[in-house]
Structure formats: C-alpha cells, structure tokens
Amino acid sequence: MVAAIMDVGASGGYYVALAADTIVAHPTTVTGSIGVVMLTLNAEGLLQKVGVAPLAIKSGAKKDMGSPFRGLSDEERAIFQGVIDDLYGRFVALIAKERRIPVDRVRAFADGRIYTAQQAKDLGLVDRVGYLEEAVDLAKQAARLPEARVVMYHRPRDYRSNIYSGTPVPEPIQPSLLQLSSLLIGPGPRFLYLWWP
C-alpha cells in the first residue's frame, strides 16, 4: 500500500499513513504533529459572573471530569494525563515499528511540532518527497500493474476544488455562550491525534 500525503497529513493523518508500505509526501506537505492533546475549557468564573450555577447529577465522582463548568482537580488532571501518556506511547511505538526508527529517536522528535516534507523525509517519517502521480506509479509497480485508474471519493455536498474553482466563502461565525464549548472543542473532552495550532 502507498500513502500520498498531499496537503496536511499531521497527527491523526500521519497515524493513518503509517499503515502504508511507502509514504510519499508532496513537497508542500505539512506533517508530524506527533502527539495527543485533550482540549477543554473552564467557564466556571464566567458563569459565576452572570449568575449561572451549573449542577451535575452523576453516578460517580469522576463522571463529569473535564466539564467546562468547573476546573479539574489534581487527581482528574493526573487521570487525563495518564490516558494521554498511554495514547502517546502507542503512537510512538507504532512509528518506531512501522518506520523502523528506534523508540528513543522517535521520542526525541515527537514533541508535537510539525515538519515539512523534506524534514519528515530526513527524519525517516516519509519515504519520498513527490506528487500523487509518483505515488500511483509506485503502487502500480508494487502491484505489477501496467495501468491504474485513480478514483477520488467525496462526501455528498462536499466542496470539490479544481484549478477553475473559486475559494468558497465560509459562513460567518456568530457563537453564543452555549455554543462556545462545542465551537472550540466539540461536546466535551476528547483525546485527539490532531494538529491544533
């Protein structure tokens, strides 16, 4: 299998590419961002200022940890950090195994930063810097096929850009206080293989 990283293949995008036998990155690719992040916010002080006191009825003491309506205790922070450390360890181990790079070397550069295609190649994260056509040629060679047809799938109603397309104008964002949490991080804490600049 050949993976072609064409634009941003950072964090979870790179994680998926690790399943390939060969990884080709476009010259303008941004990749890396190796790590795990959990994002939440604490609106407790803001809610107090406007006289709102959220209540949680829960089955266990930790059921609402990470809630945007209160801060984290030291114990809760340690629990989340433990999960993040485990997920990060899995990511690092997978890179070490699939890319044949010693774990301690992976840990040295897997601090969340992003890399250009050439930097990623120099680190051993990708095999080649090239374009989609080269990735298709490599896949044809590996499969011993004289010809191949590239099929690109799109979700229904997704914007499909091409060289004649204009830039789509995004809808203006008008967040309300209730939408702020989901706008920034989604509905509650999540562990993400995500590049979040």
Tab-separated table of C-alpha atoms in Angstrom:
chain	number	residue	atom	x	y	z
A	1	MET	CA	0.000	0.000	0.000
A	2	VAL	CA	1.221	3.511	-0.830
A	3	ALA	CA	0.063	6.594	1.067
A	4	ALA	CA	0.196	10.029	-0.559
A	5	ILE	CA	0.134	12.986	1.822
A	6	MET	CA	-0.952	15.864	-0.387
A	7	ASP	CA	-1.559	18.806	1.941
A	8	VAL	CA	-1.737	18.370	5.700
A	9	GLY	CA	-1.031	14.886	6.988
A	10	ALA	CA	-0.355	15.786	10.582
A	11	SER	CA	-1.085	13.866	13.770
A	12	GLY	CA	-4.062	11.579	13.023
A	13	GLY	CA	-3.468	11.992	9.286
A	14	TYR	CA	0.080	10.758	9.716
A	15	TYR	CA	-1.117	7.981	12.066
A	16	VAL	CA	-3.336	6.659	9.257
A	17	ALA	CA	-0.486	6.883	6.714
A	18	LEU	CA	1.622	4.581	8.914
A	19	ALA	CA	-0.428	1.633	7.632
A	20	ALA	CA	1.193	2.037	4.198
A	21	ASP	CA	4.319	0.273	2.981
A	22	THR	CA	5.526	3.506	1.351
A	23	ILE	CA	4.674	7.111	2.226
A	24	VAL	CA	5.034	9.850	-0.399
A	25	ALA	CA	4.641	13.469	0.711
A	26	HIS	CA	4.058	16.401	-1.645
A	27	PRO	CA	6.853	18.988	-1.495
A	28	THR	CA	4.470	21.419	0.262
A	29	THR	CA	3.109	18.867	2.739
A	30	VAL	CA	2.906	19.679	6.429
A	31	THR	CA	3.153	16.559	8.585
A	32	GLY	CA	4.324	15.478	12.007
A	33	SER	CA	2.426	16.925	14.972
A	34	ILE	CA	3.067	13.593	16.656
A	35	GLY	CA	1.299	13.539	19.973
A	36	VAL	CA	-2.038	13.582	21.720
A	37	VAL	CA	-3.977	16.559	23.026
A	38	MET	CA	-7.100	16.849	25.131
A	39	LEU	CA	-8.870	20.176	24.923
A	40	THR	CA	-11.443	21.534	27.296
A	41	LEU	CA	-12.190	24.909	28.783
A	42	ASN	CA	-13.176	26.221	32.174
A	43	ALA	CA	-16.085	28.677	32.027
A	44	GLU	CA	-16.752	28.471	35.774
A	45	GLY	CA	-15.654	32.057	36.517
A	46	LEU	CA	-17.594	33.470	33.570
A	47	LEU	CA	-20.758	31.631	34.594
A	48	GLN	CA	-20.421	32.919	38.161
A	49	LYS	CA	-20.234	36.489	36.835
A	50	VAL	CA	-23.558	36.082	35.045
A	51	GLY	CA	-25.198	34.228	37.925
A	52	VAL	CA	-25.331	30.758	36.385
A	53	ALA	CA	-24.615	27.783	38.643
A	54	PRO	CA	-24.493	24.505	36.688
A	55	LEU	CA	-25.442	21.337	38.547
A	56	ALA	CA	-24.390	17.782	37.761
A	57	ILE	CA	-26.248	14.729	38.992
A	58	LYS	CA	-23.897	11.837	38.368
A	59	SER	CA	-23.331	8.175	39.037
A	60	GLY	CA	-19.725	8.560	40.136
A	61	ALA	CA	-17.321	11.198	41.402
A	62	LYS	CA	-15.391	11.328	38.118
A	63	LYS	CA	-18.355	11.177	35.725
A	64	ASP	CA	-18.184	14.906	34.898
A	65	MET	CA	-14.415	15.356	34.916
A	66	GLY	CA	-13.398	17.651	32.093
A	67	SER	CA	-16.702	19.510	32.246
A	68	PRO	CA	-16.408	23.110	31.036
A	69	PHE	CA	-18.477	24.155	34.052
A	70	ARG	CA	-15.739	23.555	36.639
A	71	GLY	CA	-11.985	23.234	36.929
A	72	LEU	CA	-10.052	19.988	37.099
A	73	SER	CA	-8.825	18.587	40.390
A	74	ASP	CA	-5.202	17.417	40.577
A	75	GLU	CA	-6.438	13.816	40.615
A	76	GLU	CA	-8.569	14.355	37.494
A	77	ARG	CA	-5.679	16.045	35.703
A	78	ALA	CA	-3.492	13.026	36.556
A	79	ILE	CA	-6.140	10.639	35.174
A	80	PHE	CA	-6.332	12.547	31.888
A	81	GLN	CA	-2.530	12.769	31.700
A	82	GLY	CA	-2.302	9.001	32.174
A	83	VAL	CA	-4.650	8.401	29.248
A	84	ILE	CA	-2.735	10.890	27.097
A	85	ASP	CA	0.589	9.262	28.019
A	86	ASP	CA	-0.742	5.800	27.084
A	87	LEU	CA	-2.100	7.009	23.727
A	88	TYR	CA	1.127	8.901	23.008
A	89	GLY	CA	3.170	5.804	23.840
A	90	ARG	CA	1.100	3.805	21.366
A	91	PHE	CA	1.654	6.440	18.655
A	92	VAL	CA	5.427	6.498	19.262
A	93	ALA	CA	5.646	2.682	19.333
A	94	LEU	CA	3.714	2.450	16.066
A	95	ILE	CA	6.062	4.919	14.364
A	96	ALA	CA	9.094	3.026	15.701
A	97	LYS	CA	7.717	-0.289	14.427
A	98	GLU	CA	6.374	0.803	11.032
A	99	ARG	CA	9.182	3.211	10.142
A	100	ARG	CA	11.971	1.133	11.766
A	101	ILE	CA	13.235	4.018	13.884
A	102	PRO	CA	14.448	3.431	17.467
A	103	VAL	CA	11.838	4.474	20.053
A	104	ASP	CA	14.189	6.895	21.816
A	105	ARG	CA	14.911	8.630	18.496
A	106	VAL	CA	11.168	8.909	17.758
A	107	ARG	CA	10.555	10.396	21.218
A	108	ALA	CA	13.276	12.984	20.528
A	109	PHE	CA	11.371	14.477	17.578
A	110	ALA	CA	7.782	13.516	18.501
A	111	ASP	CA	7.075	16.583	20.623
A	112	GLY	CA	4.045	17.831	18.698
A	113	ARG	CA	5.860	20.049	16.211
A	114	ILE	CA	5.074	19.992	12.512
A	115	TYR	CA	7.538	19.196	9.739
A	116	THR	CA	7.889	19.969	6.049
A	117	ALA	CA	8.011	17.049	3.627
A	118	GLN	CA	11.799	17.239	3.359
A	119	GLN	CA	12.245	17.438	7.133
A	120	ALA	CA	9.948	14.417	7.510
A	121	LYS	CA	11.997	12.513	4.918
A	122	ASP	CA	15.233	13.392	6.728
A	123	LEU	CA	13.726	12.031	9.975
A	124	GLY	CA	12.519	8.849	8.274
A	125	LEU	CA	8.821	9.669	8.644
A	126	VAL	CA	8.211	9.523	4.875
A	127	ASP	CA	9.989	7.619	2.114
A	128	ARG	CA	9.813	10.118	-0.720
A	129	VAL	CA	9.005	13.705	-1.489
A	130	GLY	CA	6.907	13.699	-4.646
A	131	TYR	CA	3.464	14.077	-6.131
A	132	LEU	CA	0.357	11.904	-6.396
A	133	GLU	CA	1.480	10.644	-9.808
A	134	GLU	CA	4.646	9.225	-8.263
A	135	ALA	CA	2.630	7.530	-5.516
A	136	VAL	CA	0.337	5.983	-8.153
A	137	ASP	CA	3.377	4.802	-10.148
A	138	LEU	CA	4.851	3.199	-7.020
A	139	ALA	CA	1.545	1.443	-6.293
A	140	LYS	CA	1.377	0.176	-9.896
A	141	GLN	CA	4.929	-1.165	-9.633
A	142	ALA	CA	4.228	-2.862	-6.298
A	143	ALA	CA	1.071	-4.484	-7.710
A	144	ARG	CA	2.785	-5.257	-11.044
A	145	LEU	CA	0.048	-3.477	-12.963
A	146	PRO	CA	0.673	-1.773	-16.316
A	147	GLU	CA	-2.207	0.667	-15.816
A	148	ALA	CA	-4.248	2.035	-12.943
A	149	ARG	CA	-7.196	4.358	-12.642
A	150	VAL	CA	-7.344	6.867	-9.800
A	151	VAL	CA	-10.764	7.254	-8.214
A	152	MET	CA	-11.386	10.005	-5.681
A	153	TYR	CA	-14.338	9.752	-3.345
A	154	HIS	CA	-16.113	12.783	-1.923
A	155	ARG	CA	-18.800	13.068	0.683
A	156	PRO	CA	-22.175	14.217	-0.650
A	157	ARG	CA	-22.397	18.011	-0.953
A	158	ASP	CA	-18.692	18.433	-0.158
A	159	TYR	CA	-16.841	21.203	-1.941
A	160	ARG	CA	-14.735	19.713	-4.753
A	161	SER	CA	-11.960	22.060	-5.700
A	162	ASN	CA	-10.139	22.150	-9.021
A	163	ILE	CA	-7.937	24.668	-10.804
A	164	TYR	CA	-11.004	26.599	-12.018
A	165	SER	CA	-12.699	26.813	-8.632
A	166	GLY	CA	-13.044	29.966	-6.665
A	167	THR	CA	-12.355	29.966	-2.974
A	168	PRO	CA	-15.546	29.179	-1.077
A	169	VAL	CA	-16.631	31.890	1.323
A	170	PRO	CA	-17.147	30.478	4.812
A	171	GLU	CA	-20.298	31.216	6.741
A	172	PRO	CA	-19.789	33.936	9.359
A	173	ILE	CA	-19.407	32.570	12.861
A	174	GLN	CA	-21.694	34.080	15.479
A	175	PRO	CA	-21.138	31.963	18.574
A	176	SER	CA	-23.416	32.177	21.556
A	177	LEU	CA	-22.214	31.392	25.057
A	178	LEU	CA	-23.888	27.984	24.889
A	179	GLN	CA	-22.176	27.170	21.568
A	180	LEU	CA	-18.706	28.268	22.680
A	181	SER	CA	-17.605	24.909	24.070
A	182	SER	CA	-18.693	22.901	21.028
A	183	LEU	CA	-17.359	25.554	18.652
A	184	LEU	CA	-13.885	25.319	20.152
A	185	ILE	CA	-13.588	21.680	21.124
A	186	GLY	CA	-16.780	19.774	20.474
A	187	PRO	CA	-19.141	18.286	23.017
A	188	GLY	CA	-16.846	17.635	25.965
A	189	PRO	CA	-13.286	16.445	26.353
A	190	ARG	CA	-11.864	14.203	23.664
A	191	PHE	CA	-8.445	12.693	23.133
A	192	LEU	CA	-7.272	13.678	19.689
A	193	TYR	CA	-4.453	12.884	17.332
A	194	LEU	CA	-4.861	16.403	15.969
A	195	TRP	CA	-2.721	19.304	14.896
A	196	TRP	CA	-4.223	22.237	16.824
A	197	PRO	CA	-2.238	25.426	16.145
